[in-house]
Coordinates of C-alpha atoms in Angstrom, one line a residue:
X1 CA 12.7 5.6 73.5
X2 CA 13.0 1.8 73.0
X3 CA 15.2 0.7 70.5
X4 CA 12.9 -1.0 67.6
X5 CA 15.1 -2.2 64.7
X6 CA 13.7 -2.8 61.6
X7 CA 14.3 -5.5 60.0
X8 CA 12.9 -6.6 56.7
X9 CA 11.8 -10.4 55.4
X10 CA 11.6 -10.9 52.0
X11 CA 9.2 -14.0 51.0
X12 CA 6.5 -15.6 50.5
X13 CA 3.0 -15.8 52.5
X14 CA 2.3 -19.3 54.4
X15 CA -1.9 -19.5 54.3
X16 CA -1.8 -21.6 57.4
X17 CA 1.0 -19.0 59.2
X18 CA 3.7 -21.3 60.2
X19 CA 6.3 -20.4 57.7
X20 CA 7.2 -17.8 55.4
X21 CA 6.1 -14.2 56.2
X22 CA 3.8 -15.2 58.5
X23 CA 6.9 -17.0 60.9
X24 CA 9.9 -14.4 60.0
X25 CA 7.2 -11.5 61.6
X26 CA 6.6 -13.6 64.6
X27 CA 9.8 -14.6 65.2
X28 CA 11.5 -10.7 64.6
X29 CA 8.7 -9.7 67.2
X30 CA 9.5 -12.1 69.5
X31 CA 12.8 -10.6 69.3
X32 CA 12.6 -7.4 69.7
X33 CA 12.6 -6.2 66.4
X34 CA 9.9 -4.2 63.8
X35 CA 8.5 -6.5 61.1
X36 CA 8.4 -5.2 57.6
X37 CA 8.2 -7.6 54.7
X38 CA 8.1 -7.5 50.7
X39 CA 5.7 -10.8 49.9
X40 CA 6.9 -12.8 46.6
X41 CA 4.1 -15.1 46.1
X42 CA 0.8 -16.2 47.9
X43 CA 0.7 -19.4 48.6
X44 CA -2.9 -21.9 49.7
X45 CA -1.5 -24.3 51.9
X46 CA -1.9 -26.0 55.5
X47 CA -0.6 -28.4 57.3
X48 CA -0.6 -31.0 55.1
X49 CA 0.7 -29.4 51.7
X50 CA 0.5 -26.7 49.2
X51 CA -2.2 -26.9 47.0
X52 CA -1.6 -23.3 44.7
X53 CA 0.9 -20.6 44.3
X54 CA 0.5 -17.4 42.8
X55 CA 3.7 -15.3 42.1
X56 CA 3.6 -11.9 43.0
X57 CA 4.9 -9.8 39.5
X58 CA 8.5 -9.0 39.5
X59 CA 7.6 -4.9 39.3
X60 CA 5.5 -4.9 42.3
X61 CA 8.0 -6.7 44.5
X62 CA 10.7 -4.4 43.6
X63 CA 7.6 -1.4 44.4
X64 CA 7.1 -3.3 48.0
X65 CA 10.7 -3.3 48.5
X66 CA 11.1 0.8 47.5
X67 CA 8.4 1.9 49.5
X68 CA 9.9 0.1 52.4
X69 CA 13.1 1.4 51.9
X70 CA 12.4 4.7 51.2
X71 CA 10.8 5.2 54.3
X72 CA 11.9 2.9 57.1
X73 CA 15.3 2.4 57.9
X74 CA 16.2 -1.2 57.6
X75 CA 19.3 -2.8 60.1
X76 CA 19.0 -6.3 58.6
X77 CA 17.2 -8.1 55.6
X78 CA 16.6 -11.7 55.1
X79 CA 15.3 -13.7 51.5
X80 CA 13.2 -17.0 51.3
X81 CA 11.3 -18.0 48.9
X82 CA 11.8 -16.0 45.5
X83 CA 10.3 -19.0 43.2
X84 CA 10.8 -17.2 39.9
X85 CA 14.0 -16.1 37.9
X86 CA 12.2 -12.9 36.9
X87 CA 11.8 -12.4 40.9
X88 CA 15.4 -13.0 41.5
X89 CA 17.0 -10.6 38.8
X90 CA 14.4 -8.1 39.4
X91 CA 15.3 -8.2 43.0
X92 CA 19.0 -8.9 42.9
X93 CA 19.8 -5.2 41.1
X94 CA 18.2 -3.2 44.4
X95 CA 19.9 -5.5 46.8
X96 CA 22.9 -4.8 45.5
X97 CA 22.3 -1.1 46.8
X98 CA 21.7 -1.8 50.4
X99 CA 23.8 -0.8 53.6
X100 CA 22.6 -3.7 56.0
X101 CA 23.7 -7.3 56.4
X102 CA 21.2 -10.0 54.1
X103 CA 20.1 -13.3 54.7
X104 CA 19.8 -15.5 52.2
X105 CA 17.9 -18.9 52.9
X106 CA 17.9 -20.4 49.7
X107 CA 13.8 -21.6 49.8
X108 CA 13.1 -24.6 47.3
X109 CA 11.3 -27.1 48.0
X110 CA 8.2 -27.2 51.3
X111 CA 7.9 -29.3 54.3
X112 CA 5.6 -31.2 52.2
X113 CA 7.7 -31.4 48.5
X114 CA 6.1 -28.7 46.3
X115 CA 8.9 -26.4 45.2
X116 CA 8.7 -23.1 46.2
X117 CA 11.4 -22.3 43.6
X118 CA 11.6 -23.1 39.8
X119 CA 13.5 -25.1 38.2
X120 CA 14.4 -22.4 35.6
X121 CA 15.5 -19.9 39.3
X122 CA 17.6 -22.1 40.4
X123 CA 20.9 -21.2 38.6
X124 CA 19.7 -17.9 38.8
X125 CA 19.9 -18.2 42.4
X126 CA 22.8 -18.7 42.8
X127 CA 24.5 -16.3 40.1
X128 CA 22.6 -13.4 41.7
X129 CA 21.3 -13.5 45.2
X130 CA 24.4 -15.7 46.4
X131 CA 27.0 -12.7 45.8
X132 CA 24.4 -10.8 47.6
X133 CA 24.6 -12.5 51.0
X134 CA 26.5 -12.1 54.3
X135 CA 24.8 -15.5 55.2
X136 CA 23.6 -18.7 53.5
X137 CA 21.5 -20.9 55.4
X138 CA 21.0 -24.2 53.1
X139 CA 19.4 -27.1 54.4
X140 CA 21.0 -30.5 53.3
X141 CA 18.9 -30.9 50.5
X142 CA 19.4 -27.6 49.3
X143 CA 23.0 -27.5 49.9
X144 CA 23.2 -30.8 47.4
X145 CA 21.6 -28.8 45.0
X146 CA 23.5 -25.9 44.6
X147 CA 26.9 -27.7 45.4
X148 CA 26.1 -30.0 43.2
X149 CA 27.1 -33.4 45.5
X150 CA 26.1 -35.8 48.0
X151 CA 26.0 -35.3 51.4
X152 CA 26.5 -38.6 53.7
X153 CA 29.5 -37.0 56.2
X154 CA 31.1 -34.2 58.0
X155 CA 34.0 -34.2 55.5
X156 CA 31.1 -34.3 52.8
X157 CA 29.9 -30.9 54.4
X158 CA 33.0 -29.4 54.5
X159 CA 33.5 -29.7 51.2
X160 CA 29.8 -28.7 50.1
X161 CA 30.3 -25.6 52.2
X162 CA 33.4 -24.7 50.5
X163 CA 31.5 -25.0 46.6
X164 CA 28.8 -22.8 48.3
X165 CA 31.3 -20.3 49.5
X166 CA 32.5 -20.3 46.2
X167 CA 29.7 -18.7 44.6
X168 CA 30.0 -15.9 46.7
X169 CA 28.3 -15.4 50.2
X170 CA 30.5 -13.9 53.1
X171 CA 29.3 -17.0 55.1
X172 CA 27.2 -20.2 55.2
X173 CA 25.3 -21.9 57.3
X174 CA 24.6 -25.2 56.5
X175 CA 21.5 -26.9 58.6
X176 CA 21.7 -29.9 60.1
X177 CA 18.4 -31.0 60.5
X178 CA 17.6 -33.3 57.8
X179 CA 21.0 -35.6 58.5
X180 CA 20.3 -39.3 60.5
X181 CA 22.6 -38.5 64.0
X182 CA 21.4 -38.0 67.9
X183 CA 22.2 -34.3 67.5
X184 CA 21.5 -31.7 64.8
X185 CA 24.4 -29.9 64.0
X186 CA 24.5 -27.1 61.7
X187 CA 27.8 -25.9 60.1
X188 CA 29.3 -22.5 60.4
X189 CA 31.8 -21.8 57.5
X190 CA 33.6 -19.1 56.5
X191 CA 36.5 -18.3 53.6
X192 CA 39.6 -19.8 54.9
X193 CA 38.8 -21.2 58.3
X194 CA 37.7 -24.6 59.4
X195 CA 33.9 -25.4 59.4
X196 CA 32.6 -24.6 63.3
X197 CA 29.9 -27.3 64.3
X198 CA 27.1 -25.9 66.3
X199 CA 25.3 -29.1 67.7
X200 CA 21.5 -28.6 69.5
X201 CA 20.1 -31.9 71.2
X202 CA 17.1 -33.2 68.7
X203 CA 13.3 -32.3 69.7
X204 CA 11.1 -35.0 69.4
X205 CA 8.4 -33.3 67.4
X206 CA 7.1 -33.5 64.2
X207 CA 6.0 -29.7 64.5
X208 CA 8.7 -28.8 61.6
X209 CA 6.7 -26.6 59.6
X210 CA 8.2 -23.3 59.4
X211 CA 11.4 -24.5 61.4
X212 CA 14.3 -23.1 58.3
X213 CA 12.1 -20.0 58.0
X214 CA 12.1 -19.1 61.8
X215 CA 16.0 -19.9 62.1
X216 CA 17.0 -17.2 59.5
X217 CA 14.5 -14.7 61.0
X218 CA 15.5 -15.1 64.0
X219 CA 19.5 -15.1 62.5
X220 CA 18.5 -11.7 60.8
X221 CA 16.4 -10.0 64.1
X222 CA 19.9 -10.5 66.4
X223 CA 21.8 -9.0 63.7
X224 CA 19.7 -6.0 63.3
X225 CA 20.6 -5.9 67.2
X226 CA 24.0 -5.2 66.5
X227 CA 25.1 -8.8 67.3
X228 CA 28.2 -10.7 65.5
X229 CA 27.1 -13.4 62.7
X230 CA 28.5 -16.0 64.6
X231 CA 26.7 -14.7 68.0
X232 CA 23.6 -14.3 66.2
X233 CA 23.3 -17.8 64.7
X234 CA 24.1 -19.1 68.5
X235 CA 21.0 -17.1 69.7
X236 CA 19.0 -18.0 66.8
X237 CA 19.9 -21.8 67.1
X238 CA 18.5 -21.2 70.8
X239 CA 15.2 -19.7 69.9
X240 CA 14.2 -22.2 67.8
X241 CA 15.0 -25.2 70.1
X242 CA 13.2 -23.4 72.7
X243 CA 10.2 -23.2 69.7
X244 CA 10.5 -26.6 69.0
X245 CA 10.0 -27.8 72.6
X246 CA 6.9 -25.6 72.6
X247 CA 6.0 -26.7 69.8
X248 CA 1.7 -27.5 69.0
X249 CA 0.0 -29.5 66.6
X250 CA -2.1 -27.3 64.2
X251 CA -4.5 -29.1 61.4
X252 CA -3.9 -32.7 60.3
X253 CA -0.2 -32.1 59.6
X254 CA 2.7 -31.2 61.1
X255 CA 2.2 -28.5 63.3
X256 CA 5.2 -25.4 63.8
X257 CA 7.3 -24.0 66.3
X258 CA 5.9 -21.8 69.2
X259 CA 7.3 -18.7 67.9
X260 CA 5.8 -17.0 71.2
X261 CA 8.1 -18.9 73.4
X262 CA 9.7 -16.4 74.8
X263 CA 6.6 -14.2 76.0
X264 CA 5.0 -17.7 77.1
X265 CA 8.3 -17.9 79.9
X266 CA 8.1 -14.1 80.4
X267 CA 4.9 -13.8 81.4
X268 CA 4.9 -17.5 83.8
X269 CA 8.2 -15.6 85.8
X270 CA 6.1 -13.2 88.0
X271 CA 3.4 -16.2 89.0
X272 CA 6.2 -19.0 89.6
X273 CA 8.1 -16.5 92.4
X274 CA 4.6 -15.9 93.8
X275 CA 4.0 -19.9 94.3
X276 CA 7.4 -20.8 95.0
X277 CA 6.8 -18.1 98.1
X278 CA 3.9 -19.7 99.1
X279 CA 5.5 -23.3 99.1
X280 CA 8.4 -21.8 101.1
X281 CA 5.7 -20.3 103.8
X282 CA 4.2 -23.6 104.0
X283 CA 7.5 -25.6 104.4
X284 CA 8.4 -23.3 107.1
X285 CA 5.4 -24.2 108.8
X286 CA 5.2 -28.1 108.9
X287 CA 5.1 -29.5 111.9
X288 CA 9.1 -31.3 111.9
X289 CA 9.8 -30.2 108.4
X290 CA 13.8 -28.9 110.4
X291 CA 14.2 -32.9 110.8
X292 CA 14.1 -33.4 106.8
X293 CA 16.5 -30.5 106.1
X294 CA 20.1 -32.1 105.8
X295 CA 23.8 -30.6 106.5
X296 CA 24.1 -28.3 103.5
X297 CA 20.8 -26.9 103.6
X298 CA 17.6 -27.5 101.5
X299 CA 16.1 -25.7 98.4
X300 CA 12.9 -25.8 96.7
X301 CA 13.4 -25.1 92.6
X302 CA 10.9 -24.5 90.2
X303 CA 11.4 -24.3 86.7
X304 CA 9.3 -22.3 83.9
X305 CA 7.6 -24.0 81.3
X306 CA 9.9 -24.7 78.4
X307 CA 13.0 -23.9 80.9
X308 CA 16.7 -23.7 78.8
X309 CA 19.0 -23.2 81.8
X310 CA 19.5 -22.5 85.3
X311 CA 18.2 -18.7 84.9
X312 CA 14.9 -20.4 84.4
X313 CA 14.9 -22.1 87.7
X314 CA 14.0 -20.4 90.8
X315 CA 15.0 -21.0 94.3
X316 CA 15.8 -19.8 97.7
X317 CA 19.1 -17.1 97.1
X318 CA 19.9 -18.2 101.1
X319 CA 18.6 -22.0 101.0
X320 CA 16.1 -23.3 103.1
X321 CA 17.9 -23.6 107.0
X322 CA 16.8 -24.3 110.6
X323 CA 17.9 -23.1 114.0
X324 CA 18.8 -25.6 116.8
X325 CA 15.4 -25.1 118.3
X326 CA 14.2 -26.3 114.8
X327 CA 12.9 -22.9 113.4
X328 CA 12.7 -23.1 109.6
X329 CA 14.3 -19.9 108.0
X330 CA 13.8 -18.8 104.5
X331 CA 17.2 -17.4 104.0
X332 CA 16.9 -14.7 100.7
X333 CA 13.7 -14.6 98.5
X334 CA 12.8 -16.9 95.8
X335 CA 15.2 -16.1 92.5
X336 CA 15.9 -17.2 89.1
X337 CA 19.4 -18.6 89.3
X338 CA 19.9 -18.6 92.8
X339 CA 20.8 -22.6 93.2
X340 CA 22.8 -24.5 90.0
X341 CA 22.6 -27.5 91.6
X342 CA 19.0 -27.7 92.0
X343 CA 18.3 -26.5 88.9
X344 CA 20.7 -28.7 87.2
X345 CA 18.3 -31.8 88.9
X346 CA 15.4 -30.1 87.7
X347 CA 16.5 -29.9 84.1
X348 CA 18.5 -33.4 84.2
X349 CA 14.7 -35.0 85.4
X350 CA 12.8 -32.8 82.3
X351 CA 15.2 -34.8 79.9
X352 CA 13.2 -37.8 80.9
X353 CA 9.5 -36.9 82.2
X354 CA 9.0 -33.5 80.7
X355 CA 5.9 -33.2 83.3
X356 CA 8.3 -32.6 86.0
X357 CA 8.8 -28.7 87.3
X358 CA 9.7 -29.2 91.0
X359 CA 12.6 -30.5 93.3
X360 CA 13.5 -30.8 96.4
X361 CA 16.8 -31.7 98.1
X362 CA 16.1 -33.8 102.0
X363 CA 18.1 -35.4 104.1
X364 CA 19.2 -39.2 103.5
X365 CA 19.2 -42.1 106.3
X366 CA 17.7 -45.2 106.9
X367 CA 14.4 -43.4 108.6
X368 CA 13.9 -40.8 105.7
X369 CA 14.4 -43.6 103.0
X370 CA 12.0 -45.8 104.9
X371 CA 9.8 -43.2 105.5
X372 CA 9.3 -42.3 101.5
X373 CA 8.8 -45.7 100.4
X374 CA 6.4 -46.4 103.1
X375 CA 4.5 -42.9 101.7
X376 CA 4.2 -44.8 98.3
X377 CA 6.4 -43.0 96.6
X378 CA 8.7 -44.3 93.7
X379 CA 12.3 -44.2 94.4
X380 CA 15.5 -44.1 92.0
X381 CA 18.8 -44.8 92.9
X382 CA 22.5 -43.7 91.5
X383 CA 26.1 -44.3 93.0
X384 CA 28.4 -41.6 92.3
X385 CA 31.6 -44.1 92.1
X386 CA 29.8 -45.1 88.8
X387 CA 30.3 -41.6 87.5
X388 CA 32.5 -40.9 84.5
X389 CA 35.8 -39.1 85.4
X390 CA 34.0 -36.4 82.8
X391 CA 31.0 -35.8 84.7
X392 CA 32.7 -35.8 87.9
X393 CA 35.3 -33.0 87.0
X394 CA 32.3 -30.6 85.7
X395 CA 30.9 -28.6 88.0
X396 CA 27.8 -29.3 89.1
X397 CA 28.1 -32.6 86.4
X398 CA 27.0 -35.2 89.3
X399 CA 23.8 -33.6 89.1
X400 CA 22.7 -33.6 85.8
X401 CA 24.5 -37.8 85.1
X402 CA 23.2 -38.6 88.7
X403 CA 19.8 -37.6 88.4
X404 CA 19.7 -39.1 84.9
X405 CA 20.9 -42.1 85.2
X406 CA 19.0 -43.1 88.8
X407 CA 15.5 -42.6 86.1
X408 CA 16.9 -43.9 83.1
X409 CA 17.8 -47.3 85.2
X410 CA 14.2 -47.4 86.5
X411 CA 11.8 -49.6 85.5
X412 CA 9.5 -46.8 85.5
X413 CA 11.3 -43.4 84.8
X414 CA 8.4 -40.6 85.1
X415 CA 6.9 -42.8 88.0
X416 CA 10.3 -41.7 90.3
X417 CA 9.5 -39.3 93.3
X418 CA 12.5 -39.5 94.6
X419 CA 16.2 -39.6 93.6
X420 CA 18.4 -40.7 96.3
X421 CA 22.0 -40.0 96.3
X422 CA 24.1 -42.5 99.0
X423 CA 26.9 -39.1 98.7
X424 CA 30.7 -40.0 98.6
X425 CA 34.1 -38.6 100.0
X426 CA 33.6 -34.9 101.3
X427 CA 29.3 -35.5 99.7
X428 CA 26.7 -35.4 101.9
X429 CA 24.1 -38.5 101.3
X430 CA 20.9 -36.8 100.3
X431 CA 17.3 -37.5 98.9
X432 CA 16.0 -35.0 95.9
X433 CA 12.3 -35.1 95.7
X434 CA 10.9 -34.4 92.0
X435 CA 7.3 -33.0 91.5
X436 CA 5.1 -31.9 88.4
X437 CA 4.7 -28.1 90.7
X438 CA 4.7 -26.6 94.3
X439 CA 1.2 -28.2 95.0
X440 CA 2.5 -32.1 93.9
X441 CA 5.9 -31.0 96.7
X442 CA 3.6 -30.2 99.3
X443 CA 1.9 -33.1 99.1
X444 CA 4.7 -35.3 99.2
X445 CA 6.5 -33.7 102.1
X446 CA 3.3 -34.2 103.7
X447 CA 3.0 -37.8 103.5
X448 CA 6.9 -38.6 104.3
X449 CA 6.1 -36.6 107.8
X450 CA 3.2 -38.2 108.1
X451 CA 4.7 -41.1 108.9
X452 CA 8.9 -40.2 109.6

């Protein structure tokens, strides 16, 4: 039987479904886990604000909690918003009874500035649901509150941490989000070791709704997996970055994560082998497609949408070859992971023209370069003696600063076709083709033999 861990969220309901209840249930779905919840207060909001809350009585959230308790067998437990002191107290006796880790993100104030806790809850807070937790997850406004300082620095988060560890939690997590830097970073503290920064590259989005609420879900599904905090915060930190990049625009406001990310990649896998096939077939086909494939071999690699890391890049497990006769040979089925390198260009050229699923390594020389200009395609260049002695001792780091840099030099960044790559000592000169999918490629192998 599939292993189903329960796990339980304890907040309020979001009207417009991307926060609160509504996200933790998504998000512990999406991961594997069985959604129970004990709902504090109804809220009437979308996307642009909260317009009414009604507070669920303190007796009948304790009553959801029992009869959820009683009956299912809970692995992991997470709090949001708990808005009222009567709430807290009520709640903070029957937590003290569990035998499963707890979340606490300390809910108080919405996307859109109504507080979701009162004012009269806050100390409360922190005298009675703070002992409680084996993670706090503050964001930097809330971590002010309850530390009672200003945050402007790293040092200042240190130190914020070490108040909040203070009041009790085993752990805490102090989000990043809200802080003016190219990364987010969110802190990882616990009682007498040094605060470990766990930096994510920003999403340009303004799909935030929910984003806090999904991150301790997500924190709380991985540990009712049986994973370590510390692991599980990594894999939560990953989910929702994935979510982010997914993210939609709902209503007037700001929209929320994809919380179905996950399933969305999933169920693209099966389709993208299919057509990456198919291109291979056609490849093999083409009338002097063996002149275009260089020294080291070529390979085709698709991405999925929303793709992380090489795993969710297909190619070739055997490359794309020729005999001396000029027979193209398939060598090895299409596979996620088969080819880092290509996958790294593919990623690398996403940074810049998110449209882009597709490339294609070709030979370089004077005949091919000629022969892709004079097909009207765009061309990018990058020298590898201008690489950084960092990049250049990474494995597979040309590939990622290369392609990179050749766009970001361009007048024209998601107009390039084609990256070209004049090689260096014991590097083959080579051409990598980028395309929006397997149908764009085609096209623009096409045209280059067309005329080479």
């Amino acid at each position: 039987m599939h292993h189903c861990p329960t796990i339980l969220t304890i907040a309020g309901s979001d009207s417009c479904g991307g926060a609160g209840i509504q996200a933790d249930l998504k998000t512990i779905a999406m991961l594997g886990g069985y959604g129970s919840s004990v709902i504090t207060a109804l809220t009437a909001q979308n996307t642009t604000g909260v317009s009414g809350i009604h507070p669920v009585p303190a007796e009948f959230v304790v009553s959801q909690y029992r009869a959820v308790t009683t009956d299912l067998t809970v692995r992991a437990a997470k709090t949001g918003m708990l808005f009222s002191a009567e709430i807290i107290k009520a709640l903070s006796q029957i937590l003290a009874q569990r035998d499963f880790p707890l979340v606490v993100d300390p809910v108080c104030v919405s996307q859109s500035g109504t507080r979701l806790l009162e004012e009269s809850a806050v100390a409360a807070m922190a005298r009675n649901i703070f002992p409680l937790a084996d993670l706090l997850t503050p964001n930097l406004p809330e971590a002010e509150l309850f530390a009672g300082m200003r945050i402007k620095s790293a040092q200042d988060i240190c130190e914020a941490a070490e108040r909040l560890l203070a009041l009790g939690p085993k752990a805490v997590l102090i989000k990043g989000g809200h802080m003016d830097s190219p990364a987010s970073t969110d802190w990882y503290v616990t009682p007498g070791q040094k605060a470990i920064p766990l930096m994510q590259t920003r999403v340009d989005t303004k799909n935030l709704h929910g984003t806090g609420c999904t991150l301790s879900a997500a924190i709380t599904a991985h540990l009712g997996l049986g994973l370590d905090m510390l692991v599980a915060v990594r894999r939560a930190q990953h989910f929702l970055h994935a979510a982010l990049r997914a993210s939609y625009a709902v209503g007037a406001g700001g929209g929320s994560p994809n919380h179905a990310v996950p399933l969305v990649k999933e169920q693209a896998r099966l389709g993208l082998l299919r057509d990456l096939a198919d291109a291979g077939q056609a490849l093999a086909i083409m009338p002097r497609f063996a002149k275009l494939i260089p020294e080291v071999r070529s390979n085709l690699a698709v991405a999925l949408p929303f793709a992380a890391s090489h795993d969710d890049v297909a190619a070739f497990g055997g490359r794309i070859t020729c005999t001396r006769r000029g027979e193209v040979i398939l060598a090895g089925g299409p596979e996620f992971g088969a080819s880092s390198h290509m996958a790294r260009v593919v990623l690398a050229a996403r940074k810049i023209n998110p449209k882009l699923s597709c490339a294609l390594n070709i030979v370089m020389n004077e005949s091919t370069v000629g022969a892709v200009k004079r097909a009207g395609l765009t061309i990018a260049h990058f020298n590898r003696a201008d690489e950084p002695e960092l990049d250049r001792e990474m494995e597979g780091g040309t590939m990622d600063w290369g392609t990179i840099t050749a766009l970001e030099r361009h007048k024209t960044p998601c107009g390039v076709d084609a990256v070209v790559d004049v090689g260096g000592p014991g590097k083959e000169p080579m051409i990598r083709l980028l395309a929006a999918d397997t149908a764009d490629m085609l096209g623009k192998v096409r045209r280059i033999l067309d005329i080479f």
